[in-house]
GROMACS .gro file of C-alpha atoms in nm:
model
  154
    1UNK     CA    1  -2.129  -2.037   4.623
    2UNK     CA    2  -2.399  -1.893   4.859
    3UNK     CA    3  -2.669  -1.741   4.710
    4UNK     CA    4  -2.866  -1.461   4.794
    5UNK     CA    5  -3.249  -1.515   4.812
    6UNK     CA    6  -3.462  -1.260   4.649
    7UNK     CA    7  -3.474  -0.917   4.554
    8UNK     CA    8  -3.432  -0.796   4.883
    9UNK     CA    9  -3.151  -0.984   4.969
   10UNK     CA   10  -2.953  -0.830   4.681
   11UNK     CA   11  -3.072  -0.474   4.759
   12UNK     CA   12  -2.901  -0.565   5.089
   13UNK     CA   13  -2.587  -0.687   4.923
   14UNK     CA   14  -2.587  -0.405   4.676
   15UNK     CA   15  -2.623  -0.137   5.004
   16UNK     CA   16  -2.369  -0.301   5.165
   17UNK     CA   17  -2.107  -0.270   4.891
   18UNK     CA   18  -2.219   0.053   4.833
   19UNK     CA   19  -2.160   0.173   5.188
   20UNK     CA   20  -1.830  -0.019   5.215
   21UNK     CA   21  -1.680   0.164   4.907
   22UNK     CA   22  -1.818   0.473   5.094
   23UNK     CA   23  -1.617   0.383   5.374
   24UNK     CA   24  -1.286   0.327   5.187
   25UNK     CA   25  -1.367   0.645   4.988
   26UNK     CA   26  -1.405   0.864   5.354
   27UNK     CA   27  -1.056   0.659   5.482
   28UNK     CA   28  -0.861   0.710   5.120
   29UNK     CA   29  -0.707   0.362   5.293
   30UNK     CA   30  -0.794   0.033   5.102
   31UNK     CA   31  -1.020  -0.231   5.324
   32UNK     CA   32  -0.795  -0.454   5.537
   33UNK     CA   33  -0.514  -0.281   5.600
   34UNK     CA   34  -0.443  -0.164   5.928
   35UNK     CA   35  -0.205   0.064   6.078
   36UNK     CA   36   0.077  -0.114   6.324
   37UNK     CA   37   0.110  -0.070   6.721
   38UNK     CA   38  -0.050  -0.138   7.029
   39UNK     CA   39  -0.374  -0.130   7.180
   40UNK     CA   40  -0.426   0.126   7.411
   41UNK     CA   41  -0.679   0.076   7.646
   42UNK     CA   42  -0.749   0.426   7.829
   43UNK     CA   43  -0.813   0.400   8.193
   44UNK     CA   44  -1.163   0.587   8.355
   45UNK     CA   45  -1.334   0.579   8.680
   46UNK     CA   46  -1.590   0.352   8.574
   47UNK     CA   47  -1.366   0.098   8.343
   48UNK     CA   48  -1.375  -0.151   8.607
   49UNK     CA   49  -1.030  -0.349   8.554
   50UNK     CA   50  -1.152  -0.567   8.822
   51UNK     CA   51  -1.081  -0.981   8.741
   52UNK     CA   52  -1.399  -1.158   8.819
   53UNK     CA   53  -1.369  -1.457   9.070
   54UNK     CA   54  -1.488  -1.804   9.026
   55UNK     CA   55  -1.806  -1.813   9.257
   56UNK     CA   56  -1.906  -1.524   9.255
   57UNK     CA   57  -2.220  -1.414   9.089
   58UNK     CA   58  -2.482  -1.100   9.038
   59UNK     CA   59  -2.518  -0.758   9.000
   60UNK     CA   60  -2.183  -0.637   9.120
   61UNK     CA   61  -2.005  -0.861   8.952
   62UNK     CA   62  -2.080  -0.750   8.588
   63UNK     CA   63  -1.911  -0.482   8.435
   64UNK     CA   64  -1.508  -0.572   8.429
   65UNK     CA   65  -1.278  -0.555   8.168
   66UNK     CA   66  -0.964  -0.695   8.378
   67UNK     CA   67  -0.904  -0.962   8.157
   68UNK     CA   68  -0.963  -0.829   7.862
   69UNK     CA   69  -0.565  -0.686   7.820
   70UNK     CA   70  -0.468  -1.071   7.922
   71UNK     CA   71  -0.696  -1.210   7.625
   72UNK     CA   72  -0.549  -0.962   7.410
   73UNK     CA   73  -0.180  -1.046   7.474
   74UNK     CA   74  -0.305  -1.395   7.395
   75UNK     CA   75  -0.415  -1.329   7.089
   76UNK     CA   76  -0.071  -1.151   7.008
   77UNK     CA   77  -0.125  -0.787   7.059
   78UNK     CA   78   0.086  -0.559   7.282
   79UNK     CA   79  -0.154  -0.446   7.529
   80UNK     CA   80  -0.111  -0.081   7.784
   81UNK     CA   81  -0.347   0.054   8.010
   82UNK     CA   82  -0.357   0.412   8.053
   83UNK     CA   83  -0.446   0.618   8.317
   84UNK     CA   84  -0.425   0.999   8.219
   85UNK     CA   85  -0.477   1.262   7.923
   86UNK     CA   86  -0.464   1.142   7.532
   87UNK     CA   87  -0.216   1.283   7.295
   88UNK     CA   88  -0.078   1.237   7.006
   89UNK     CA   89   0.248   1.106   7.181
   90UNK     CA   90   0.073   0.846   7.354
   91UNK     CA   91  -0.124   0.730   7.033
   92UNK     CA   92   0.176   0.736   6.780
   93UNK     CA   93   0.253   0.378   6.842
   94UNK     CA   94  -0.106   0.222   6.881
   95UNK     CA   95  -0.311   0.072   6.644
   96UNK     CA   96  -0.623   0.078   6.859
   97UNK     CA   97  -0.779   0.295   7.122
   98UNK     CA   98  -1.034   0.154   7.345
   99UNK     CA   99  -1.256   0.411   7.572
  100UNK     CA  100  -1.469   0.217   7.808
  101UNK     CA  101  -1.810   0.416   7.947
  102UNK     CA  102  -1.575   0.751   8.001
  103UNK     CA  103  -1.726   0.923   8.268
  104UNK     CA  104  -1.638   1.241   8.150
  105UNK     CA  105  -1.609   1.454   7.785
  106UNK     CA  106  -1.254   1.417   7.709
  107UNK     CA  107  -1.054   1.764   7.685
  108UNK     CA  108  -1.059   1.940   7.285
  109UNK     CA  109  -0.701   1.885   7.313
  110UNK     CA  110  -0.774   1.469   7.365
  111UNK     CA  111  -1.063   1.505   7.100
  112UNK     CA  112  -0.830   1.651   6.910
  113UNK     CA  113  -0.578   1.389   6.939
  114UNK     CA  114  -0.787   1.100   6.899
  115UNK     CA  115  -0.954   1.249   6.550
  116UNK     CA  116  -0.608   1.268   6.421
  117UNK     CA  117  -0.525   0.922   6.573
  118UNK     CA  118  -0.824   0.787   6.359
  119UNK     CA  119  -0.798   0.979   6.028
  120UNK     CA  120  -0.404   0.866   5.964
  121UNK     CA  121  -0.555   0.493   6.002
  122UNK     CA  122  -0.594   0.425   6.392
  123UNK     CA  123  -0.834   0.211   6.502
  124UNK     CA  124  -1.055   0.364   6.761
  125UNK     CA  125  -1.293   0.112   6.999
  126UNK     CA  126  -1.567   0.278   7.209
  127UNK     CA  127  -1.802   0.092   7.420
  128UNK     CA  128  -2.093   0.226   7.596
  129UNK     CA  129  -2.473   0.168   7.709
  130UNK     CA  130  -2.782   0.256   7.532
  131UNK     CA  131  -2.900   0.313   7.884
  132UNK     CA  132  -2.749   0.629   7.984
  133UNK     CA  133  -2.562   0.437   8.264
  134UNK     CA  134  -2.330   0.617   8.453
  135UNK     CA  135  -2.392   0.929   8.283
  136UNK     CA  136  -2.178   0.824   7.984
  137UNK     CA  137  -2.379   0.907   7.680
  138UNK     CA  138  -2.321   1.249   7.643
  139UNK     CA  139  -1.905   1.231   7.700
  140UNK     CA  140  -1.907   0.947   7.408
  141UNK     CA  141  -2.147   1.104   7.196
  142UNK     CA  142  -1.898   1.392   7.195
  143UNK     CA  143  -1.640   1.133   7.106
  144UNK     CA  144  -1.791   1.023   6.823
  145UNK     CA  145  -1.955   1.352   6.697
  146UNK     CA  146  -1.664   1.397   6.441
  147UNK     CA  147  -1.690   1.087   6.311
  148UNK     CA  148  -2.112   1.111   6.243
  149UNK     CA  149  -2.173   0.846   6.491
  150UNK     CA  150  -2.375   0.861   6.816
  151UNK     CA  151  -2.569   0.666   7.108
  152UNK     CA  152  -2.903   0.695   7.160
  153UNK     CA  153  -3.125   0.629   7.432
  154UNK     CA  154  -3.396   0.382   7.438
   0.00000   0.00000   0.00000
């Protein structure tokens, strides 16, 4: 059995088991189980679904998630893309939302739909850049306000 060197290394341990019984307290689910459906991946103007070609290299070429729903179905998962508003409707069969660098604050209505989405045991998957790029920062940040998470710039 691995052991943990130290006293610091069991503070660590003892943090970490603290926060994850937070974190099951917060849910009121138990750890590992997940809520069935699909992943939804939600469609901006900068989620580049672009598939990147052999050969081709630099700047322009980073950035695209186009084969990200192929590696998903690989693994198993129903995969969508959406292009349009977030409800409740859309979410009531997924088990995952991902929001790529949204370019924009989602309406309260989305917001809205999403929290719900994520406090009956939906998975929610945002991905943005400490750098401010795009302008995203401040539409995720109000994402993830109600769930007392944020980026920050450095």
């Amino acid at each position: 059995m691995p052991r943990i060197a130290g006293h610091g290394g069991w503070r660590a341990a003892f943090i970490l088991a603290v926060s994850f019984a937070a974190l099951q307290w917060q849910t009121g689910r138990p750890a590992g189980e997940r809520r069935p459906g699909e992943i939804v991946l939600l469609k901006t103007a900068t989620f580049d679904m672009a598939v990147p070609a052999a050969g081709q290299f630099g700047a322009g070429r980073a950035g695209m998630f186009g084969l990200l729903p192929r590696y998903l179905a690989l693994d198993g998962h129903r995969t969508r893309v959406h292009e349009g508003n977030v409800t409740s409707e859309l979410l009531a069969n997924a088990s995952l939302l991902i929001v790529i660098l949204p370019p924009s604050p989602l309406s309260g209505q989305e917001a809205a739909a999403i929290g719900r989405f994520v406090f009956q045991g939906g998975c929610l998957l945002v991905l943005g850049d400490h750098t401010d790029l795009l302008g995203t920062m401040m539409p995720i940040n109000r994402l993830l306000h109600p769930f007392g998470m944020a980026l920050k710039f450095d």
